[in-house]
């Protein structure tokens, strides 16, 4: 598929640029250098953004994450170029770290994380991407899209909310809490099961009844129950 598209930067070079971007501009950046962000840059997560360049840097630099989690590692892996968007690189991140560090007094990190708990976060796998222009600059950065809410100890949450959940922080709003069926979805499932039970009752034989029972919709578990 990649051979059928036309983008001036080849896949191997694009992946190299994505790794450089993570080292110089991303929240986990460890190197100083010229920014790779385009003027029309956007940062987007499941419940954040889009943020422009200045907003992104402002939020990135407002919390010294590694001060509170000195051994944290993002565990980047599985870099690949999107065959349908040849200027976009995808990768997977998991990440783990132990809350052993003291945040700077009065800082945003102290407000968020509090005193060290000694607890370790283990994130679920999350899909991330960087979209480039023809000059090798990043136009869009996406993070935090959880691909398996069963993994890790964050209640199926990604990003900061997942880390905070793992160290005992709880929020009273849906976006910062483990997923659970909404009242509307609960009603949908119950009506589906009622309809399914009627079909089972009207089935012509036991084989048909068993097939219908197995095919009935079931209420999924909340992420906190997994």
PDB file of C-alpha atoms in Angstrom:
ATOM      1  CA  UNK A   1       0.000   0.000   0.000  1.00  0.00           C
ATOM      2  CA  UNK A   2       2.807   2.415   0.791  1.00  0.00           C
ATOM      3  CA  UNK A   3       4.105   2.095  -2.782  1.00  0.00           C
ATOM      4  CA  UNK A   4       0.813   3.452  -4.106  1.00  0.00           C
ATOM      5  CA  UNK A   5       1.059   6.820  -2.331  1.00  0.00           C
ATOM      6  CA  UNK A   6       3.196   9.869  -2.931  1.00  0.00           C
ATOM      7  CA  UNK A   7       4.889  11.576   0.018  1.00  0.00           C
ATOM      8  CA  UNK A   8       8.399  13.012  -0.289  1.00  0.00           C
ATOM      9  CA  UNK A   9       9.730  11.584   3.003  1.00  0.00           C
ATOM     10  CA  UNK A  10      10.250   7.793   2.871  1.00  0.00           C
ATOM     11  CA  UNK A  11       8.900   5.589   5.696  1.00  0.00           C
ATOM     12  CA  UNK A  12      12.238   4.841   7.380  1.00  0.00           C
ATOM     13  CA  UNK A  13      13.125   8.524   7.528  1.00  0.00           C
ATOM     14  CA  UNK A  14       9.652   9.394   8.795  1.00  0.00           C
ATOM     15  CA  UNK A  15      10.010   6.924  11.666  1.00  0.00           C
ATOM     16  CA  UNK A  16      13.411   8.410  12.479  1.00  0.00           C
ATOM     17  CA  UNK A  17      11.818  11.868  12.600  1.00  0.00           C
ATOM     18  CA  UNK A  18       9.070  10.589  14.904  1.00  0.00           C
ATOM     19  CA  UNK A  19      11.645   9.220  17.345  1.00  0.00           C
ATOM     20  CA  UNK A  20      13.549  12.504  17.201  1.00  0.00           C
ATOM     21  CA  UNK A  21      10.322  14.389  17.924  1.00  0.00           C
ATOM     22  CA  UNK A  22       9.720  12.241  21.012  1.00  0.00           C
ATOM     23  CA  UNK A  23      13.235  13.022  22.230  1.00  0.00           C
ATOM     24  CA  UNK A  24      13.030  16.803  21.699  1.00  0.00           C
ATOM     25  CA  UNK A  25       9.404  17.994  21.903  1.00  0.00           C
ATOM     26  CA  UNK A  26       7.112  15.371  23.458  1.00  0.00           C
ATOM     27  CA  UNK A  27       6.235  15.281  27.190  1.00  0.00           C
ATOM     28  CA  UNK A  28       8.944  12.633  27.660  1.00  0.00           C
ATOM     29  CA  UNK A  29      11.601  14.740  25.860  1.00  0.00           C
ATOM     30  CA  UNK A  30      15.141  14.307  27.153  1.00  0.00           C
ATOM     31  CA  UNK A  31      17.142  16.287  24.561  1.00  0.00           C
ATOM     32  CA  UNK A  32      17.297  19.976  23.811  1.00  0.00           C
ATOM     33  CA  UNK A  33      17.171  21.105  20.221  1.00  0.00           C
ATOM     34  CA  UNK A  34      15.231  23.065  17.656  1.00  0.00           C
ATOM     35  CA  UNK A  35      11.511  22.408  17.894  1.00  0.00           C
ATOM     36  CA  UNK A  36      10.001  20.215  15.199  1.00  0.00           C
ATOM     37  CA  UNK A  37       6.484  21.617  15.589  1.00  0.00           C
ATOM     38  CA  UNK A  38       4.837  23.260  12.571  1.00  0.00           C
ATOM     39  CA  UNK A  39       3.109  26.622  12.962  1.00  0.00           C
ATOM     40  CA  UNK A  40      -0.273  24.912  12.508  1.00  0.00           C
ATOM     41  CA  UNK A  41       0.564  22.219  15.085  1.00  0.00           C
ATOM     42  CA  UNK A  42      -2.294  20.552  16.998  1.00  0.00           C
ATOM     43  CA  UNK A  43      -2.133  18.337  20.082  1.00  0.00           C
ATOM     44  CA  UNK A  44      -5.129  16.035  20.545  1.00  0.00           C
ATOM     45  CA  UNK A  45      -6.030  13.383  23.128  1.00  0.00           C
ATOM     46  CA  UNK A  46      -9.214  11.503  23.979  1.00  0.00           C
ATOM     47  CA  UNK A  47     -10.396  14.266  26.338  1.00  0.00           C
ATOM     48  CA  UNK A  48      -7.990  17.128  25.583  1.00  0.00           C
ATOM     49  CA  UNK A  49      -7.444  19.577  22.771  1.00  0.00           C
ATOM     50  CA  UNK A  50      -6.940  20.436  20.128  1.00  0.00           C
ATOM     51  CA  UNK A  51      -4.169  22.599  21.576  1.00  0.00           C
ATOM     52  CA  UNK A  52      -1.914  24.865  19.548  1.00  0.00           C
ATOM     53  CA  UNK A  53       1.861  25.013  19.867  1.00  0.00           C
ATOM     54  CA  UNK A  54       2.021  27.565  22.698  1.00  0.00           C
ATOM     55  CA  UNK A  55      -0.714  25.833  24.699  1.00  0.00           C
ATOM     56  CA  UNK A  56       0.985  22.472  24.228  1.00  0.00           C
ATOM     57  CA  UNK A  57       4.349  23.721  25.495  1.00  0.00           C
ATOM     58  CA  UNK A  58       2.640  25.558  28.338  1.00  0.00           C
ATOM     59  CA  UNK A  59       0.868  22.451  29.572  1.00  0.00           C
ATOM     60  CA  UNK A  60       3.838  20.171  28.905  1.00  0.00           C
ATOM     61  CA  UNK A  61       6.170  22.334  30.984  1.00  0.00           C
ATOM     62  CA  UNK A  62       3.746  23.053  33.828  1.00  0.00           C
ATOM     63  CA  UNK A  63       4.197  19.637  35.472  1.00  0.00           C
ATOM     64  CA  UNK A  64       7.578  18.077  36.238  1.00  0.00           C
ATOM     65  CA  UNK A  65       6.387  14.489  35.937  1.00  0.00           C
ATOM     66  CA  UNK A  66       9.801  12.888  36.409  1.00  0.00           C
ATOM     67  CA  UNK A  67      10.366  14.733  39.675  1.00  0.00           C
ATOM     68  CA  UNK A  68       7.528  12.677  41.163  1.00  0.00           C
ATOM     69  CA  UNK A  69       8.189   9.495  39.136  1.00  0.00           C
ATOM     70  CA  UNK A  70      11.994   9.417  38.755  1.00  0.00           C
ATOM     71  CA  UNK A  71      12.124   5.905  37.293  1.00  0.00           C
ATOM     72  CA  UNK A  72       9.260   6.389  34.827  1.00  0.00           C
ATOM     73  CA  UNK A  73       9.685   5.034  31.331  1.00  0.00           C
ATOM     74  CA  UNK A  74       7.273   5.342  28.418  1.00  0.00           C
ATOM     75  CA  UNK A  75       8.150   2.006  26.748  1.00  0.00           C
ATOM     76  CA  UNK A  76       7.679   3.277  23.174  1.00  0.00           C
ATOM     77  CA  UNK A  77       7.484   0.469  20.622  1.00  0.00           C
ATOM     78  CA  UNK A  78       5.917  -0.717  17.354  1.00  0.00           C
ATOM     79  CA  UNK A  79       6.679   2.318  15.178  1.00  0.00           C
ATOM     80  CA  UNK A  80       5.068   2.133  11.735  1.00  0.00           C
ATOM     81  CA  UNK A  81       3.875   4.415   8.940  1.00  0.00           C
ATOM     82  CA  UNK A  82       0.154   4.517   8.255  1.00  0.00           C
ATOM     83  CA  UNK A  83      -0.416   2.933   4.806  1.00  0.00           C
ATOM     84  CA  UNK A  84      -3.453   5.165   4.234  1.00  0.00           C
ATOM     85  CA  UNK A  85      -1.889   8.403   5.565  1.00  0.00           C
ATOM     86  CA  UNK A  86       1.729   8.164   4.388  1.00  0.00           C
ATOM     87  CA  UNK A  87       2.733  11.269   6.351  1.00  0.00           C
ATOM     88  CA  UNK A  88       1.618   9.782   9.658  1.00  0.00           C
ATOM     89  CA  UNK A  89       3.661   7.598  12.029  1.00  0.00           C
ATOM     90  CA  UNK A  90       1.943   5.459  14.643  1.00  0.00           C
ATOM     91  CA  UNK A  91       3.508   3.847  17.693  1.00  0.00           C
ATOM     92  CA  UNK A  92       2.373   2.160  20.884  1.00  0.00           C
ATOM     93  CA  UNK A  93       3.246   3.286  24.394  1.00  0.00           C
ATOM     94  CA  UNK A  94       2.706   1.477  27.683  1.00  0.00           C
ATOM     95  CA  UNK A  95       4.716   3.079  30.473  1.00  0.00           C
ATOM     96  CA  UNK A  96       5.403   2.412  34.116  1.00  0.00           C
ATOM     97  CA  UNK A  97       6.833   4.319  37.049  1.00  0.00           C
ATOM     98  CA  UNK A  98       6.848   4.422  40.844  1.00  0.00           C
ATOM     99  CA  UNK A  99       5.648   7.433  42.805  1.00  0.00           C
ATOM    100  CA  UNK A 100       8.696   7.935  45.004  1.00  0.00           C
ATOM    101  CA  UNK A 101       9.755  11.528  44.298  1.00  0.00           C
ATOM    102  CA  UNK A 102       8.896  14.717  46.163  1.00  0.00           C
ATOM    103  CA  UNK A 103       7.286  17.334  43.932  1.00  0.00           C
ATOM    104  CA  UNK A 104       8.455  20.928  44.201  1.00  0.00           C
ATOM    105  CA  UNK A 105       6.403  22.608  46.972  1.00  0.00           C
ATOM    106  CA  UNK A 106       3.611  24.754  45.568  1.00  0.00           C
ATOM    107  CA  UNK A 107       3.976  23.332  42.044  1.00  0.00           C
ATOM    108  CA  UNK A 108       1.279  21.894  39.810  1.00  0.00           C
ATOM    109  CA  UNK A 109       2.907  18.486  40.287  1.00  0.00           C
ATOM    110  CA  UNK A 110       2.465  18.709  44.061  1.00  0.00           C
ATOM    111  CA  UNK A 111      -1.189  19.625  43.563  1.00  0.00           C
ATOM    112  CA  UNK A 112      -1.746  16.718  41.184  1.00  0.00           C
ATOM    113  CA  UNK A 113       0.314  13.933  42.732  1.00  0.00           C
ATOM    114  CA  UNK A 114       0.678  14.908  46.375  1.00  0.00           C
ATOM    115  CA  UNK A 115       3.350  13.353  48.621  1.00  0.00           C
ATOM    116  CA  UNK A 116       5.024  10.124  47.462  1.00  0.00           C
ATOM    117  CA  UNK A 117       2.790   7.071  47.818  1.00  0.00           C
ATOM    118  CA  UNK A 118       5.304   4.434  46.744  1.00  0.00           C
ATOM    119  CA  UNK A 119       2.675   3.113  44.327  1.00  0.00           C
ATOM    120  CA  UNK A 120       3.570   2.090  40.794  1.00  0.00           C
ATOM    121  CA  UNK A 121       1.474   2.819  37.723  1.00  0.00           C
ATOM    122  CA  UNK A 122       1.376   0.334  34.860  1.00  0.00           C
ATOM    123  CA  UNK A 123      -0.384   1.808  31.862  1.00  0.00           C
ATOM    124  CA  UNK A 124      -2.439  -0.120  29.327  1.00  0.00           C
ATOM    125  CA  UNK A 125      -1.171   0.011  25.738  1.00  0.00           C
ATOM    126  CA  UNK A 126      -2.063   3.297  24.068  1.00  0.00           C
ATOM    127  CA  UNK A 127      -1.981   4.353  20.418  1.00  0.00           C
ATOM    128  CA  UNK A 128      -0.062   7.532  19.587  1.00  0.00           C
ATOM    129  CA  UNK A 129       0.759   9.264  16.319  1.00  0.00           C
ATOM    130  CA  UNK A 130       2.616  12.152  14.710  1.00  0.00           C
ATOM    131  CA  UNK A 131       1.520  13.635  11.384  1.00  0.00           C
ATOM    132  CA  UNK A 132       4.220  15.406   9.353  1.00  0.00           C
ATOM    133  CA  UNK A 133       4.299  17.969   6.586  1.00  0.00           C
ATOM    134  CA  UNK A 134       6.640  17.686   3.617  1.00  0.00           C
ATOM    135  CA  UNK A 135       9.318  19.678   5.497  1.00  0.00           C
ATOM    136  CA  UNK A 136       9.477  17.081   8.278  1.00  0.00           C
ATOM    137  CA  UNK A 137       7.620  19.207  10.816  1.00  0.00           C
ATOM    138  CA  UNK A 138       4.921  17.787  13.093  1.00  0.00           C
ATOM    139  CA  UNK A 139       1.448  19.120  12.305  1.00  0.00           C
ATOM    140  CA  UNK A 140      -0.497  16.887  14.702  1.00  0.00           C
ATOM    141  CA  UNK A 141       0.408  14.829  17.768  1.00  0.00           C
ATOM    142  CA  UNK A 142      -2.124  12.412  19.256  1.00  0.00           C
ATOM    143  CA  UNK A 143      -1.690  10.361  22.431  1.00  0.00           C
ATOM    144  CA  UNK A 144      -3.548   8.379  25.050  1.00  0.00           C
ATOM    145  CA  UNK A 145      -5.963   6.239  23.031  1.00  0.00           C
ATOM    146  CA  UNK A 146      -6.196   3.032  25.087  1.00  0.00           C
ATOM    147  CA  UNK A 147      -6.316  -0.165  23.041  1.00  0.00           C
ATOM    148  CA  UNK A 148      -6.862  -2.677  25.865  1.00  0.00           C
ATOM    149  CA  UNK A 149      -8.626  -1.509  29.030  1.00  0.00           C
ATOM    150  CA  UNK A 150      -7.971  -4.916  30.635  1.00  0.00           C
ATOM    151  CA  UNK A 151      -4.207  -4.259  30.823  1.00  0.00           C
ATOM    152  CA  UNK A 152      -2.326  -2.404  33.541  1.00  0.00           C
ATOM    153  CA  UNK A 153      -3.587  -0.985  36.830  1.00  0.00           C
ATOM    154  CA  UNK A 154      -5.061   2.355  35.733  1.00  0.00           C
ATOM    155  CA  UNK A 155      -8.699   1.331  35.494  1.00  0.00           C
ATOM    156  CA  UNK A 156      -8.433   1.356  31.716  1.00  0.00           C
ATOM    157  CA  UNK A 157      -7.511   5.051  31.702  1.00  0.00           C
ATOM    158  CA  UNK A 158      -4.691   6.520  29.655  1.00  0.00           C
ATOM    159  CA  UNK A 159      -2.517   9.603  30.054  1.00  0.00           C
ATOM    160  CA  UNK A 160      -2.425  11.573  33.306  1.00  0.00           C
ATOM    161  CA  UNK A 161      -5.804  10.286  34.445  1.00  0.00           C
ATOM    162  CA  UNK A 162      -4.499   6.717  34.362  1.00  0.00           C
ATOM    163  CA  UNK A 163      -1.402   7.583  36.367  1.00  0.00           C
ATOM    164  CA  UNK A 164      -3.453   9.469  38.948  1.00  0.00           C
ATOM    165  CA  UNK A 165      -5.935   6.612  39.270  1.00  0.00           C
ATOM    166  CA  UNK A 166      -3.118   4.117  39.891  1.00  0.00           C
ATOM    167  CA  UNK A 167      -1.729   6.169  42.796  1.00  0.00           C
ATOM    168  CA  UNK A 168      -5.105   6.535  44.452  1.00  0.00           C
ATOM    169  CA  UNK A 169      -6.427   9.795  43.030  1.00  0.00           C
ATOM    170  CA  UNK A 170     -10.102   9.718  42.093  1.00  0.00           C
ATOM    171  CA  UNK A 171     -12.110  12.304  40.183  1.00  0.00           C
ATOM    172  CA  UNK A 172     -15.878  12.908  40.336  1.00  0.00           C
ATOM    173  CA  UNK A 173     -16.280  13.198  36.546  1.00  0.00           C
ATOM    174  CA  UNK A 174     -16.567  10.528  33.849  1.00  0.00           C
ATOM    175  CA  UNK A 175     -13.472  11.466  31.847  1.00  0.00           C
ATOM    176  CA  UNK A 176     -11.204  10.858  34.855  1.00  0.00           C
ATOM    177  CA  UNK A 177     -12.887   7.666  36.026  1.00  0.00           C
ATOM    178  CA  UNK A 178     -12.829   4.056  34.811  1.00  0.00           C
ATOM    179  CA  UNK A 179     -15.397   3.399  32.104  1.00  0.00           C
ATOM    180  CA  UNK A 180     -18.746   1.996  33.173  1.00  0.00           C
ATOM    181  CA  UNK A 181     -22.001   1.493  31.266  1.00  0.00           C
ATOM    182  CA  UNK A 182     -24.139   4.622  31.164  1.00  0.00           C
ATOM    183  CA  UNK A 183     -27.813   4.466  32.206  1.00  0.00           C
ATOM    184  CA  UNK A 184     -28.796   4.700  28.549  1.00  0.00           C
ATOM    185  CA  UNK A 185     -26.526   1.817  27.594  1.00  0.00           C
ATOM    186  CA  UNK A 186     -27.790  -0.235  30.560  1.00  0.00           C
ATOM    187  CA  UNK A 187     -31.373   0.262  29.301  1.00  0.00           C
ATOM    188  CA  UNK A 188     -30.331  -0.670  25.753  1.00  0.00           C
ATOM    189  CA  UNK A 189     -28.775  -3.925  26.986  1.00  0.00           C
ATOM    190  CA  UNK A 190     -31.796  -4.801  29.125  1.00  0.00           C
ATOM    191  CA  UNK A 191     -34.208  -4.225  26.249  1.00  0.00           C
ATOM    192  CA  UNK A 192     -31.964  -6.307  24.002  1.00  0.00           C
ATOM    193  CA  UNK A 193     -31.977  -9.165  26.492  1.00  0.00           C
ATOM    194  CA  UNK A 194     -35.756  -8.943  26.846  1.00  0.00           C
ATOM    195  CA  UNK A 195     -36.167  -9.165  23.084  1.00  0.00           C
ATOM    196  CA  UNK A 196     -33.666 -12.033  23.012  1.00  0.00           C
ATOM    197  CA  UNK A 197     -35.558 -13.924  25.713  1.00  0.00           C
ATOM    198  CA  UNK A 198     -38.764 -13.650  23.671  1.00  0.00           C
ATOM    199  CA  UNK A 199     -36.982 -15.087  20.630  1.00  0.00           C
ATOM    200  CA  UNK A 200     -35.650 -17.949  22.761  1.00  0.00           C
ATOM    201  CA  UNK A 201     -39.169 -18.700  24.021  1.00  0.00           C
ATOM    202  CA  UNK A 202     -40.466 -18.857  20.454  1.00  0.00           C
ATOM    203  CA  UNK A 203     -37.623 -20.995  19.097  1.00  0.00           C
ATOM    204  CA  UNK A 204     -38.629 -24.219  17.394  1.00  0.00           C
ATOM    205  CA  UNK A 205     -36.168 -26.541  19.146  1.00  0.00           C
ATOM    206  CA  UNK A 206     -33.452 -26.710  21.806  1.00  0.00           C
ATOM    207  CA  UNK A 207     -30.641 -26.275  19.277  1.00  0.00           C
ATOM    208  CA  UNK A 208     -32.160 -23.012  18.102  1.00  0.00           C
ATOM    209  CA  UNK A 209     -32.786 -21.889  21.674  1.00  0.00           C
ATOM    210  CA  UNK A 210     -29.166 -22.546  22.634  1.00  0.00           C
ATOM    211  CA  UNK A 211     -27.918 -20.601  19.608  1.00  0.00           C
ATOM    212  CA  UNK A 212     -30.106 -17.631  20.506  1.00  0.00           C
ATOM    213  CA  UNK A 213     -29.046 -17.710  24.179  1.00  0.00           C
ATOM    214  CA  UNK A 214     -25.386 -17.630  23.185  1.00  0.00           C
ATOM    215  CA  UNK A 215     -26.011 -14.704  20.865  1.00  0.00           C
ATOM    216  CA  UNK A 216     -27.802 -12.516  23.398  1.00  0.00           C
ATOM    217  CA  UNK A 217     -26.203  -9.196  24.266  1.00  0.00           C
ATOM    218  CA  UNK A 218     -24.460  -9.127  27.664  1.00  0.00           C
ATOM    219  CA  UNK A 219     -23.741  -6.229  29.999  1.00  0.00           C
ATOM    220  CA  UNK A 220     -20.007  -5.428  29.817  1.00  0.00           C
ATOM    221  CA  UNK A 221     -17.982  -5.050  32.990  1.00  0.00           C
ATOM    222  CA  UNK A 222     -16.822  -1.611  34.025  1.00  0.00           C
ATOM    223  CA  UNK A 223     -13.090  -1.003  33.784  1.00  0.00           C
ATOM    224  CA  UNK A 224     -12.856  -0.801  37.588  1.00  0.00           C
ATOM    225  CA  UNK A 225     -14.232  -4.348  37.863  1.00  0.00           C
ATOM    226  CA  UNK A 226     -11.726  -5.927  35.495  1.00  0.00           C
TER     227      UNK A 226
END
